[in-house]
mmCIF file of C-alpha atoms in Angstrom:
data_model
loop_
_atom_site.group_PDB
_atom_site.id
_atom_site.type_symbol
_atom_site.label_atom_id
_atom_site.label_comp_id
_atom_site.label_asym_id
_atom_site.label_seq_id
_atom_site.Cartn_x
_atom_site.Cartn_y
_atom_site.Cartn_z
ATOM 1 C CA UNK A 1 52.801 14.814 -28.836
ATOM 2 C CA UNK A 2 53.317 18.072 -26.994
ATOM 3 C CA UNK A 3 49.617 18.426 -26.372
ATOM 4 C CA UNK A 4 49.435 14.880 -24.895
ATOM 5 C CA UNK A 5 52.542 15.792 -22.630
ATOM 6 C CA UNK A 6 50.723 19.133 -21.447
ATOM 7 C CA UNK A 7 47.473 17.181 -20.693
ATOM 8 C CA UNK A 8 49.550 14.523 -18.824
ATOM 9 C CA UNK A 9 51.638 16.733 -16.647
ATOM 10 C CA UNK A 10 49.655 19.966 -16.475
ATOM 11 C CA UNK A 11 45.870 19.547 -17.071
ATOM 12 C CA UNK A 12 45.340 16.248 -15.270
ATOM 13 C CA UNK A 13 46.984 17.280 -12.107
ATOM 14 C CA UNK A 14 44.922 20.425 -12.013
ATOM 15 C CA UNK A 15 41.623 18.480 -12.509
ATOM 16 C CA UNK A 16 42.766 16.079 -9.739
ATOM 17 C CA UNK A 17 43.644 18.941 -7.502
ATOM 18 C CA UNK A 18 40.187 20.648 -8.172
ATOM 19 C CA UNK A 19 38.437 17.408 -7.376
ATOM 20 C CA UNK A 20 40.248 16.943 -4.164
ATOM 21 C CA UNK A 21 39.515 20.507 -3.064
ATOM 22 C CA UNK A 22 35.887 20.102 -3.965
ATOM 23 C CA UNK A 23 35.716 16.893 -1.949
ATOM 24 C CA UNK A 24 37.665 18.503 0.929
ATOM 25 C CA UNK A 25 35.007 21.259 1.078
ATOM 26 C CA UNK A 26 32.197 18.936 1.257
ATOM 27 C CA UNK A 27 33.527 16.263 3.731
ATOM 28 C CA UNK A 28 36.541 17.969 5.320
ATOM 29 C CA UNK A 29 40.210 17.854 5.281
ATOM 30 C CA UNK A 30 40.874 14.743 7.068
ATOM 31 C CA UNK A 31 38.127 12.489 5.634
ATOM 32 C CA UNK A 32 39.673 13.551 2.205
ATOM 33 C CA UNK A 33 43.176 12.806 3.311
ATOM 34 C CA UNK A 34 41.551 9.352 4.803
ATOM 35 C CA UNK A 35 40.087 8.569 1.376
ATOM 36 C CA UNK A 36 43.464 9.211 -0.379
ATOM 37 C CA UNK A 37 45.425 7.018 1.919
ATOM 38 C CA UNK A 38 42.700 4.255 1.988
ATOM 39 C CA UNK A 39 42.597 4.105 -1.919
ATOM 40 C CA UNK A 40 46.453 4.073 -1.915
ATOM 41 C CA UNK A 41 46.681 1.256 0.572
ATOM 42 C CA UNK A 42 43.934 -0.756 -0.990
ATOM 43 C CA UNK A 43 45.567 -0.168 -4.371
ATOM 44 C CA UNK A 44 48.985 -1.368 -3.170
ATOM 45 C CA UNK A 45 47.571 -4.673 -1.610
ATOM 46 C CA UNK A 46 45.550 -5.232 -4.905
ATOM 47 C CA UNK A 47 48.739 -4.551 -6.934
ATOM 48 C CA UNK A 48 50.605 -7.036 -4.874
ATOM 49 C CA UNK A 49 48.369 -9.766 -4.979
ATOM 50 C CA UNK A 50 47.451 -9.429 -8.711
ATOM 51 C CA UNK A 51 51.064 -8.930 -9.648
ATOM 52 C CA UNK A 52 52.097 -12.093 -7.656
ATOM 53 C CA UNK A 53 49.222 -13.974 -9.409
ATOM 54 C CA UNK A 54 50.396 -12.865 -12.870
ATOM 55 C CA UNK A 55 53.878 -13.835 -12.205
ATOM 56 C CA UNK A 56 52.981 -17.301 -11.084
ATOM 57 C CA UNK A 57 50.923 -17.619 -14.328
ATOM 58 C CA UNK A 58 53.876 -16.434 -16.418
ATOM 59 C CA UNK A 59 56.168 -18.838 -14.618
ATOM 60 C CA UNK A 60 53.677 -21.725 -15.256
ATOM 61 C CA UNK A 61 53.511 -20.633 -19.027
ATOM 62 C CA UNK A 62 57.311 -20.575 -19.449
ATOM 63 C CA UNK A 63 57.562 -23.999 -17.674
ATOM 64 C CA UNK A 64 55.232 -25.457 -19.971
ATOM 65 C CA UNK A 65 57.050 -23.975 -22.970
ATOM 66 C CA UNK A 66 54.390 -21.391 -23.858
ATOM 67 C CA UNK A 67 55.138 -17.806 -24.506
ATOM 68 C CA UNK A 68 53.166 -15.784 -21.739
ATOM 69 C CA UNK A 69 52.110 -12.937 -24.007
ATOM 70 C CA UNK A 70 48.750 -12.427 -22.406
ATOM 71 C CA UNK A 71 50.298 -12.397 -18.987
ATOM 72 C CA UNK A 72 52.939 -9.966 -19.958
ATOM 73 C CA UNK A 73 50.122 -7.482 -20.993
ATOM 74 C CA UNK A 74 48.343 -8.316 -17.642
ATOM 75 C CA UNK A 75 51.700 -7.446 -15.850
ATOM 76 C CA UNK A 76 52.160 -4.190 -17.763
ATOM 77 C CA UNK A 77 48.729 -3.019 -16.912
ATOM 78 C CA UNK A 78 49.149 -3.926 -13.361
ATOM 79 C CA UNK A 79 52.321 -1.822 -13.180
ATOM 80 C CA UNK A 80 50.557 1.094 -14.778
ATOM 81 C CA UNK A 81 47.675 0.667 -12.302
ATOM 82 C CA UNK A 82 50.065 0.694 -9.349
ATOM 83 C CA UNK A 83 51.724 3.906 -10.716
ATOM 84 C CA UNK A 84 48.390 5.475 -11.024
ATOM 85 C CA UNK A 85 47.579 4.698 -7.402
ATOM 86 C CA UNK A 86 50.806 6.223 -6.133
ATOM 87 C CA UNK A 87 49.762 9.644 -7.607
ATOM 88 C CA UNK A 88 47.475 11.412 -5.305
ATOM 89 C CA UNK A 89 43.961 12.086 -6.761
ATOM 90 C CA UNK A 90 40.608 10.496 -7.217
ATOM 91 C CA UNK A 91 40.583 10.023 -10.944
ATOM 92 C CA UNK A 92 43.991 8.371 -11.028
ATOM 93 C CA UNK A 93 42.999 6.133 -8.288
ATOM 94 C CA UNK A 94 39.840 5.175 -9.970
ATOM 95 C CA UNK A 95 41.754 4.454 -13.203
ATOM 96 C CA UNK A 96 44.547 2.556 -11.101
ATOM 97 C CA UNK A 97 41.991 0.234 -9.365
ATOM 98 C CA UNK A 98 40.147 -0.345 -12.746
ATOM 99 C CA UNK A 99 43.478 -1.619 -14.123
ATOM 100 C CA UNK A 100 44.091 -3.820 -11.116
ATOM 101 C CA UNK A 101 40.794 -5.685 -11.028
ATOM 102 C CA UNK A 102 40.785 -8.700 -13.453
ATOM 103 C CA UNK A 103 37.391 -8.001 -14.850
ATOM 104 C CA UNK A 104 38.177 -4.406 -16.149
ATOM 105 C CA UNK A 105 41.764 -5.089 -16.797
ATOM 106 C CA UNK A 106 40.521 -7.791 -19.443
ATOM 107 C CA UNK A 107 38.820 -4.985 -21.256
ATOM 108 C CA UNK A 108 41.799 -2.794 -21.254
ATOM 109 C CA UNK A 109 44.048 -5.740 -22.296
ATOM 110 C CA UNK A 110 41.713 -6.330 -25.230
ATOM 111 C CA UNK A 111 41.955 -2.765 -26.448
ATOM 112 C CA UNK A 112 45.843 -2.669 -25.867
ATOM 113 C CA UNK A 113 46.165 -5.808 -27.772
ATOM 114 C CA UNK A 114 44.208 -4.442 -30.797
ATOM 115 C CA UNK A 115 46.238 -1.256 -30.637
ATOM 116 C CA UNK A 116 49.465 -3.078 -30.558
ATOM 117 C CA UNK A 117 48.417 -5.258 -33.565
ATOM 118 C CA UNK A 118 47.297 -2.215 -35.532
ATOM 119 C CA UNK A 119 50.710 -0.534 -34.761
ATOM 120 C CA UNK A 120 52.495 -3.616 -36.108
ATOM 121 C CA UNK A 121 50.353 -3.867 -39.216
ATOM 122 C CA UNK A 122 50.798 -0.171 -40.037
ATOM 123 C CA UNK A 123 54.650 -0.410 -39.513
ATOM 124 C CA UNK A 124 54.721 2.043 -36.451
ATOM 125 C CA UNK A 125 56.310 -0.812 -34.337
ATOM 126 C CA UNK A 126 58.622 -3.421 -35.564
ATOM 127 C CA UNK A 127 59.626 -6.612 -33.690
ATOM 128 C CA UNK A 128 63.129 -8.127 -34.203
ATOM 129 C CA UNK A 129 64.174 -11.483 -33.028
ATOM 130 C CA UNK A 130 67.693 -11.771 -31.917
ATOM 131 C CA UNK A 131 67.722 -15.537 -31.425
ATOM 132 C CA UNK A 132 66.490 -18.552 -33.372
#
């Protein structure tokens, strides 16, 4: 667990910084800043539109009496994608945009669903219903 935290908070920001410095030496300071701002802006717009779409689908499922489990996973992945786009860096931006695009998000959703099912079957996660 500590190795994952070190990777998340120390190693990945250093890699992002190294990539930004490398890009900056190749194309210059201002174009690098423009790329970071453009990907952030694009990501914010994409997160807003995709989030609103998933929210409408969840509301439609609830109105029809269906559990919106698939759309809940979509919403979670959109939230994670938006958070990744808030952090400056090229790799996090690419990962964030991949989570926001419906075609690639479907693959992540499938993998996340398999992981959650495995965790439930192995007893690592337990769901308790508080109502009947």
